[in-house]
Coordinates of C-alpha atoms in Angstrom, one line a residue:
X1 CA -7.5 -11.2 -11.8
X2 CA -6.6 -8.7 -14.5
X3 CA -5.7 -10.2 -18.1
X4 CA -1.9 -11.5 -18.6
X5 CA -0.1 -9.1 -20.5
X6 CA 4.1 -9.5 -21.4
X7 CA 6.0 -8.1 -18.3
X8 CA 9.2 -7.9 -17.6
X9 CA 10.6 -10.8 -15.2
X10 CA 13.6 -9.3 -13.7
X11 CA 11.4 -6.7 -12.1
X12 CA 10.4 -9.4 -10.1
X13 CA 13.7 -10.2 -9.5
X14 CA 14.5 -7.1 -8.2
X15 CA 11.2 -6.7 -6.3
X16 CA 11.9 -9.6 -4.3
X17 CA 15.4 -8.1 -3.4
X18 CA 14.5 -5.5 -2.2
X19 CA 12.1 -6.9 -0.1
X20 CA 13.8 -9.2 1.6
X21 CA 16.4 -6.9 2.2
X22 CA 13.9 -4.4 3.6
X23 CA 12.9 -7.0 6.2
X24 CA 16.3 -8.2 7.1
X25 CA 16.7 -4.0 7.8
X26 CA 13.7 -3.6 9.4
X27 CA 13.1 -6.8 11.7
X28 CA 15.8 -6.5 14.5
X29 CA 14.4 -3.0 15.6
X30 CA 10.8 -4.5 15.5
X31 CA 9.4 -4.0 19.1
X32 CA 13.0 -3.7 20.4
X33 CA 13.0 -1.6 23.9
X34 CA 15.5 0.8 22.3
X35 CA 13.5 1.7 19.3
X36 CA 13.7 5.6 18.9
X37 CA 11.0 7.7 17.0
X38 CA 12.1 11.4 15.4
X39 CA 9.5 13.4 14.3
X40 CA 9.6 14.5 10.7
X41 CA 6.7 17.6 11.5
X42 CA 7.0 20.5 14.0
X43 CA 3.1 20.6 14.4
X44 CA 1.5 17.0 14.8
X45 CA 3.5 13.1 14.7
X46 CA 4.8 11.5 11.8
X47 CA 7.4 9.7 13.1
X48 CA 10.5 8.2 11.3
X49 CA 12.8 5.1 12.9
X50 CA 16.4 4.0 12.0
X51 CA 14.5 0.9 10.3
X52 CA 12.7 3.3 7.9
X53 CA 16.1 4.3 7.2
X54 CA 18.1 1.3 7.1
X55 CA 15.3 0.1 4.7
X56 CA 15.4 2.3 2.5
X57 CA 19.3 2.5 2.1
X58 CA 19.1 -1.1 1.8
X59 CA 16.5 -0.8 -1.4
X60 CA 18.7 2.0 -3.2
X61 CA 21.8 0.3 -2.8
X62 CA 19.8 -3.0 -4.6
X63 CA 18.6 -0.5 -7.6
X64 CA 21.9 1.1 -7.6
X65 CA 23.6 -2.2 -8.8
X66 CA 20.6 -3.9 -10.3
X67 CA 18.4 -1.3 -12.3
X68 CA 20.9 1.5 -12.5
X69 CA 18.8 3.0 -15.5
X70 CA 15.5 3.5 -13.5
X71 CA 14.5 6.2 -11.3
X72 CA 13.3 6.0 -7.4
X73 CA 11.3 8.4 -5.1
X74 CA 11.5 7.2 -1.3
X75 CA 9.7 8.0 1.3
X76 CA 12.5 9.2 3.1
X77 CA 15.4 10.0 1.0
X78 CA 12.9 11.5 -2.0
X79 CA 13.4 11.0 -6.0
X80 CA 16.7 9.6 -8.0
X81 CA 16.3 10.3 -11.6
X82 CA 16.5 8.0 -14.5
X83 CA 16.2 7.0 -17.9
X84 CA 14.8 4.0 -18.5
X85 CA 10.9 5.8 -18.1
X86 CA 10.3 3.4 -14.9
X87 CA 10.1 4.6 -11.2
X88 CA 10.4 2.0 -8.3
X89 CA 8.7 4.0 -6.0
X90 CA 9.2 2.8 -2.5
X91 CA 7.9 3.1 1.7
X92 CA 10.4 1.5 4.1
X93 CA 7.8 1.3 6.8
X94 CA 4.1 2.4 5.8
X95 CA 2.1 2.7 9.1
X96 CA 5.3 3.8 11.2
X97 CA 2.9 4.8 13.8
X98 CA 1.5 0.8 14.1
X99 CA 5.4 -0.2 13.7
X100 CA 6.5 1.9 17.3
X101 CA 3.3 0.5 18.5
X102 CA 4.8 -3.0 18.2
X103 CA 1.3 -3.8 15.7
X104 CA 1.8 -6.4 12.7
X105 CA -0.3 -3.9 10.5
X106 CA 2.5 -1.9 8.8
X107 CA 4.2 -3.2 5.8
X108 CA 7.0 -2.3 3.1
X109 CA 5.5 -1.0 -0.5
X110 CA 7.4 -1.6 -3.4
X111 CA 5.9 -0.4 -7.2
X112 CA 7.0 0.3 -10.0
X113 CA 5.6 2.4 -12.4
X114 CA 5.3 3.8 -16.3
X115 CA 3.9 7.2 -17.5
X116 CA 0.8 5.8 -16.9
X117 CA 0.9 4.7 -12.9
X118 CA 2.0 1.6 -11.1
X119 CA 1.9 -1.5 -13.0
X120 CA 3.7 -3.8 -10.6
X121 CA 3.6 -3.9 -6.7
X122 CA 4.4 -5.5 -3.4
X123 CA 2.5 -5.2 0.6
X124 CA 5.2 -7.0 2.6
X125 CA 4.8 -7.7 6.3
X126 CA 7.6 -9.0 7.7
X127 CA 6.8 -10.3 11.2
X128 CA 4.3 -12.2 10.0
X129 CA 5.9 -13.0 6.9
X130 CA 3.2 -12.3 4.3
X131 CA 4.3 -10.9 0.9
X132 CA 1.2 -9.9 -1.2
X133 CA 2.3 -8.8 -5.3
X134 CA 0.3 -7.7 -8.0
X135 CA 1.3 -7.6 -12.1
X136 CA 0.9 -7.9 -15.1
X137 CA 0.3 -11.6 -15.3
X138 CA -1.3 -11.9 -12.0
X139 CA -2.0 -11.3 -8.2
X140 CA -0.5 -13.8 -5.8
X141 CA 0.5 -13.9 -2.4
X142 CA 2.8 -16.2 0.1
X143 CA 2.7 -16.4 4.0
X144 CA 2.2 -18.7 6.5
X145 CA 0.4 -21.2 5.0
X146 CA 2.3 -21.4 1.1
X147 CA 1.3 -19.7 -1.7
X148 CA -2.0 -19.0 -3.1
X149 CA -3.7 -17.1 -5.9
X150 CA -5.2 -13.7 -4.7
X151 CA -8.8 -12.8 -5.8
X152 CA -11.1 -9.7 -4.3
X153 CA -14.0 -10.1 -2.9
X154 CA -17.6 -10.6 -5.3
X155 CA -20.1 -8.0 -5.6
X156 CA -22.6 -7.4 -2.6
X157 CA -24.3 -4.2 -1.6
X158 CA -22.9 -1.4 0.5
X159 CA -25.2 -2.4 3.1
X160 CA -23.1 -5.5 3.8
X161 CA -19.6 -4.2 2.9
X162 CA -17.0 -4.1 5.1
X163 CA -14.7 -0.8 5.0
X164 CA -11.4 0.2 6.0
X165 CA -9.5 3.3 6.6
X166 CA -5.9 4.4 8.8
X167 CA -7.3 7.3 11.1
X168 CA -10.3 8.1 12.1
X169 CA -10.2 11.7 11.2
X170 CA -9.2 10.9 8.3
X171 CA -8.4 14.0 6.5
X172 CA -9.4 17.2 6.7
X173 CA -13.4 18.3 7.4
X174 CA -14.6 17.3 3.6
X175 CA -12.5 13.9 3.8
X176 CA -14.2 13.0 6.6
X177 CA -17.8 13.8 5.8
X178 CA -17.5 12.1 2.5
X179 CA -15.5 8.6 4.4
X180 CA -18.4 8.3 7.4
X181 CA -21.2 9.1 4.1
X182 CA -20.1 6.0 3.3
X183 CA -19.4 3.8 6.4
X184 CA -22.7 4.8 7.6
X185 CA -24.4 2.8 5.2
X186 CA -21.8 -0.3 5.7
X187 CA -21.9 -3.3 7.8
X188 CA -18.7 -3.0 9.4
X189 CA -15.6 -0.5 9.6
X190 CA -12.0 -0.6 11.0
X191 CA -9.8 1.5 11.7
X192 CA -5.8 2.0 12.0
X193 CA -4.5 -0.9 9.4
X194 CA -2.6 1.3 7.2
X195 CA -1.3 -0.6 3.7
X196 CA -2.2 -3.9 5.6
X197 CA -5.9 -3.2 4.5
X198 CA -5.3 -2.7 1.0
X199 CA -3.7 -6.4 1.7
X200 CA -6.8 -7.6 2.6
X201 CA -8.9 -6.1 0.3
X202 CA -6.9 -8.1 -2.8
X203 CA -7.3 -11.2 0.0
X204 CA -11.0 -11.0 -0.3
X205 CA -11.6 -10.5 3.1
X206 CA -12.9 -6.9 2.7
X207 CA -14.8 -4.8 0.0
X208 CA -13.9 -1.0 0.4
X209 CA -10.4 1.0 1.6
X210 CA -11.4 5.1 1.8
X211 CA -7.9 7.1 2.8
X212 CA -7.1 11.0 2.4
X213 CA -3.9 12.4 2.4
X214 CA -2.2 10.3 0.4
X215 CA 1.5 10.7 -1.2
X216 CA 2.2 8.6 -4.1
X217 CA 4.5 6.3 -2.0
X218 CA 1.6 5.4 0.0
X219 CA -0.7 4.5 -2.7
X220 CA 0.9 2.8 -5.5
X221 CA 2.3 -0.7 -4.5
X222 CA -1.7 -0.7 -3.4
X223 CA -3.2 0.2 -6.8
X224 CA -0.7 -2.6 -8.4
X225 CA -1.7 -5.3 -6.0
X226 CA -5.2 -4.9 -5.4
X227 CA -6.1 -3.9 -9.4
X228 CA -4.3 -7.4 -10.1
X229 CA -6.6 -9.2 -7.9
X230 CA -9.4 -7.6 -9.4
X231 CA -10.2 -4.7 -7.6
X232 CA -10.2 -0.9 -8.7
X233 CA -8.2 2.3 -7.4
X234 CA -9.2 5.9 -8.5
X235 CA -9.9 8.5 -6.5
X236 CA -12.9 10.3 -5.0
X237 CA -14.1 11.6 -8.5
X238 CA -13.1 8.2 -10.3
X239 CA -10.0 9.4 -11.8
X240 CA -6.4 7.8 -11.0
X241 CA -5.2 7.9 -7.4
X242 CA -1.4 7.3 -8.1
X243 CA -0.4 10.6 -7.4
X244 CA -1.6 10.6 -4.2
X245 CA -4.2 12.5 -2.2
X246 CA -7.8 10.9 -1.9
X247 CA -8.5 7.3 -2.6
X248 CA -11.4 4.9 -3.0
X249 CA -10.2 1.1 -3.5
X250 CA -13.2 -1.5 -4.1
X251 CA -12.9 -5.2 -4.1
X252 CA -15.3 -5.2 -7.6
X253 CA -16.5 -2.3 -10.2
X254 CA -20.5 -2.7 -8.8
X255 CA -19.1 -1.6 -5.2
X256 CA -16.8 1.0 -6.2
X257 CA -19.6 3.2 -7.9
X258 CA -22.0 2.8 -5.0
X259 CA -19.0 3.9 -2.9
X260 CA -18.4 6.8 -5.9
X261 CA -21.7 8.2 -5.9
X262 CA -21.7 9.0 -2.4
X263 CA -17.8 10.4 -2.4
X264 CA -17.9 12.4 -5.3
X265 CA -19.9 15.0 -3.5
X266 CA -17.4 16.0 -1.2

């Protein structure tokens, strides 16, 4: 768990809105018979639902009245400016794909962040009504069985690690040499989890998450949550992933720079 440092309690407050609202929005269309997908590309699937919508609207109507000074950028209505010099940046549904599956894996992401990245987040799942948050003073989570304190994973070789990424493809040709470099030399990998493995990585229950791709929605509730647990988020040359594209999150430094040195040639 990172060092305390002052933080600002009503972003909390608002965090919490706006996810409970998202899963009040979301929840009813969950595996409902009706549930419609549009897709947002005219070559390949990356499908949007009315709940990624309702979501969304849900979370800027909270900021509107709450935080009407800081900016947003949504997945799927884009970026709001403001002037305050912090941006909740927010995905309705990450893993849309696993949610018109009818698989627990997706989640709502909620960060907020400074000129210098996220320093606040929140991976909610609301079906099975686990809400994992990283900040300033801490990383904690709540679910099932009541609150607890979240801590990553100690330091073990590669050769034992477990690793997680969404697709197997990955990205394109490089991303995926330099992702199977590295879960060749693991003990396990799984596949298709989206922002529910970044989850698991600030649980302790896994040691590396490898994605290419990325937009900065996707990415920085993750970096806020798991960095607060203990872990560490750059990308594939060990520079900040906020803005998106490749990313390397590792449960502990010793296990990020084995995963580093292999990644940074591709």
């Amino acid at each position: 768990m990172t060092t305390a440092m002052p933080f600002d309690m009503d972003i909390r407050r608002v965090a919490h809105l706006l996810a409970d609202a998202a899963r009040e929005a979301i929840l009813p269309h969950f595996r409902g018979s009706a549930l419609l997908a549009e897709n947002k590309l005219s070559a390949g699937f990356d499908p949007v639902t009315i709940a990624d919508k309702a979501a969304e609207h849900a979370m800027r109507d909270i900021l509107r009245r709450e935080r009407p000074d800081d900016a947003v950028l949504g997945e799927e209505f884009g970026a709001q400016a403001g002037r305050s010099g912090l941006t909740w940046v927010l995905d309705p549904i990450d893993g849309t794909r696993g949610f018109i599956s009818g698989t627990p894996t997706w989640g709502v992401l909620i960060a907020v962040s400074d000129a210098q990245g996220p320093f606040y987040g929140i991976i909610d799942q609301p079906y099975i009504a686990e809400r994992f948050e990283g900040a300033p003073d801490g990383a904690g989570m709540s679910g099932p069985f009541g609150p607890r304190a979240l801590v990553t994973r100690a330091p073990r070789d590669l050769s034992e690690a477990v690793v997680f990424t969404t697709f197997p493809e990955v990205g394109v040709d490089g991303d995926r040499a330099g992702f199977h470099a590295v879960a060749s030399r693991a003990r396990l990998t799984r596949y298709g989890m989206d922002c529910y493995a970044y989850a698991l990585l600030a649980a302790g229950q896994v040691d590396l998450v490898i994605e290419a791709g990325l937009a900065p929605y996707d990415i920085q509730a993750p970096i806020a949550v798991v960095q607060a647990a203990g872990g560490v988020v750059t990308d594939w040359q060990g520079g900040p992933a906020h803005g998106g594209g490749r990313a390397l999150a590792a449960a502990n430094p010793e296990i990020h720079a084995q995963a580093l040195e292999i990644l940074r040639r591709y």
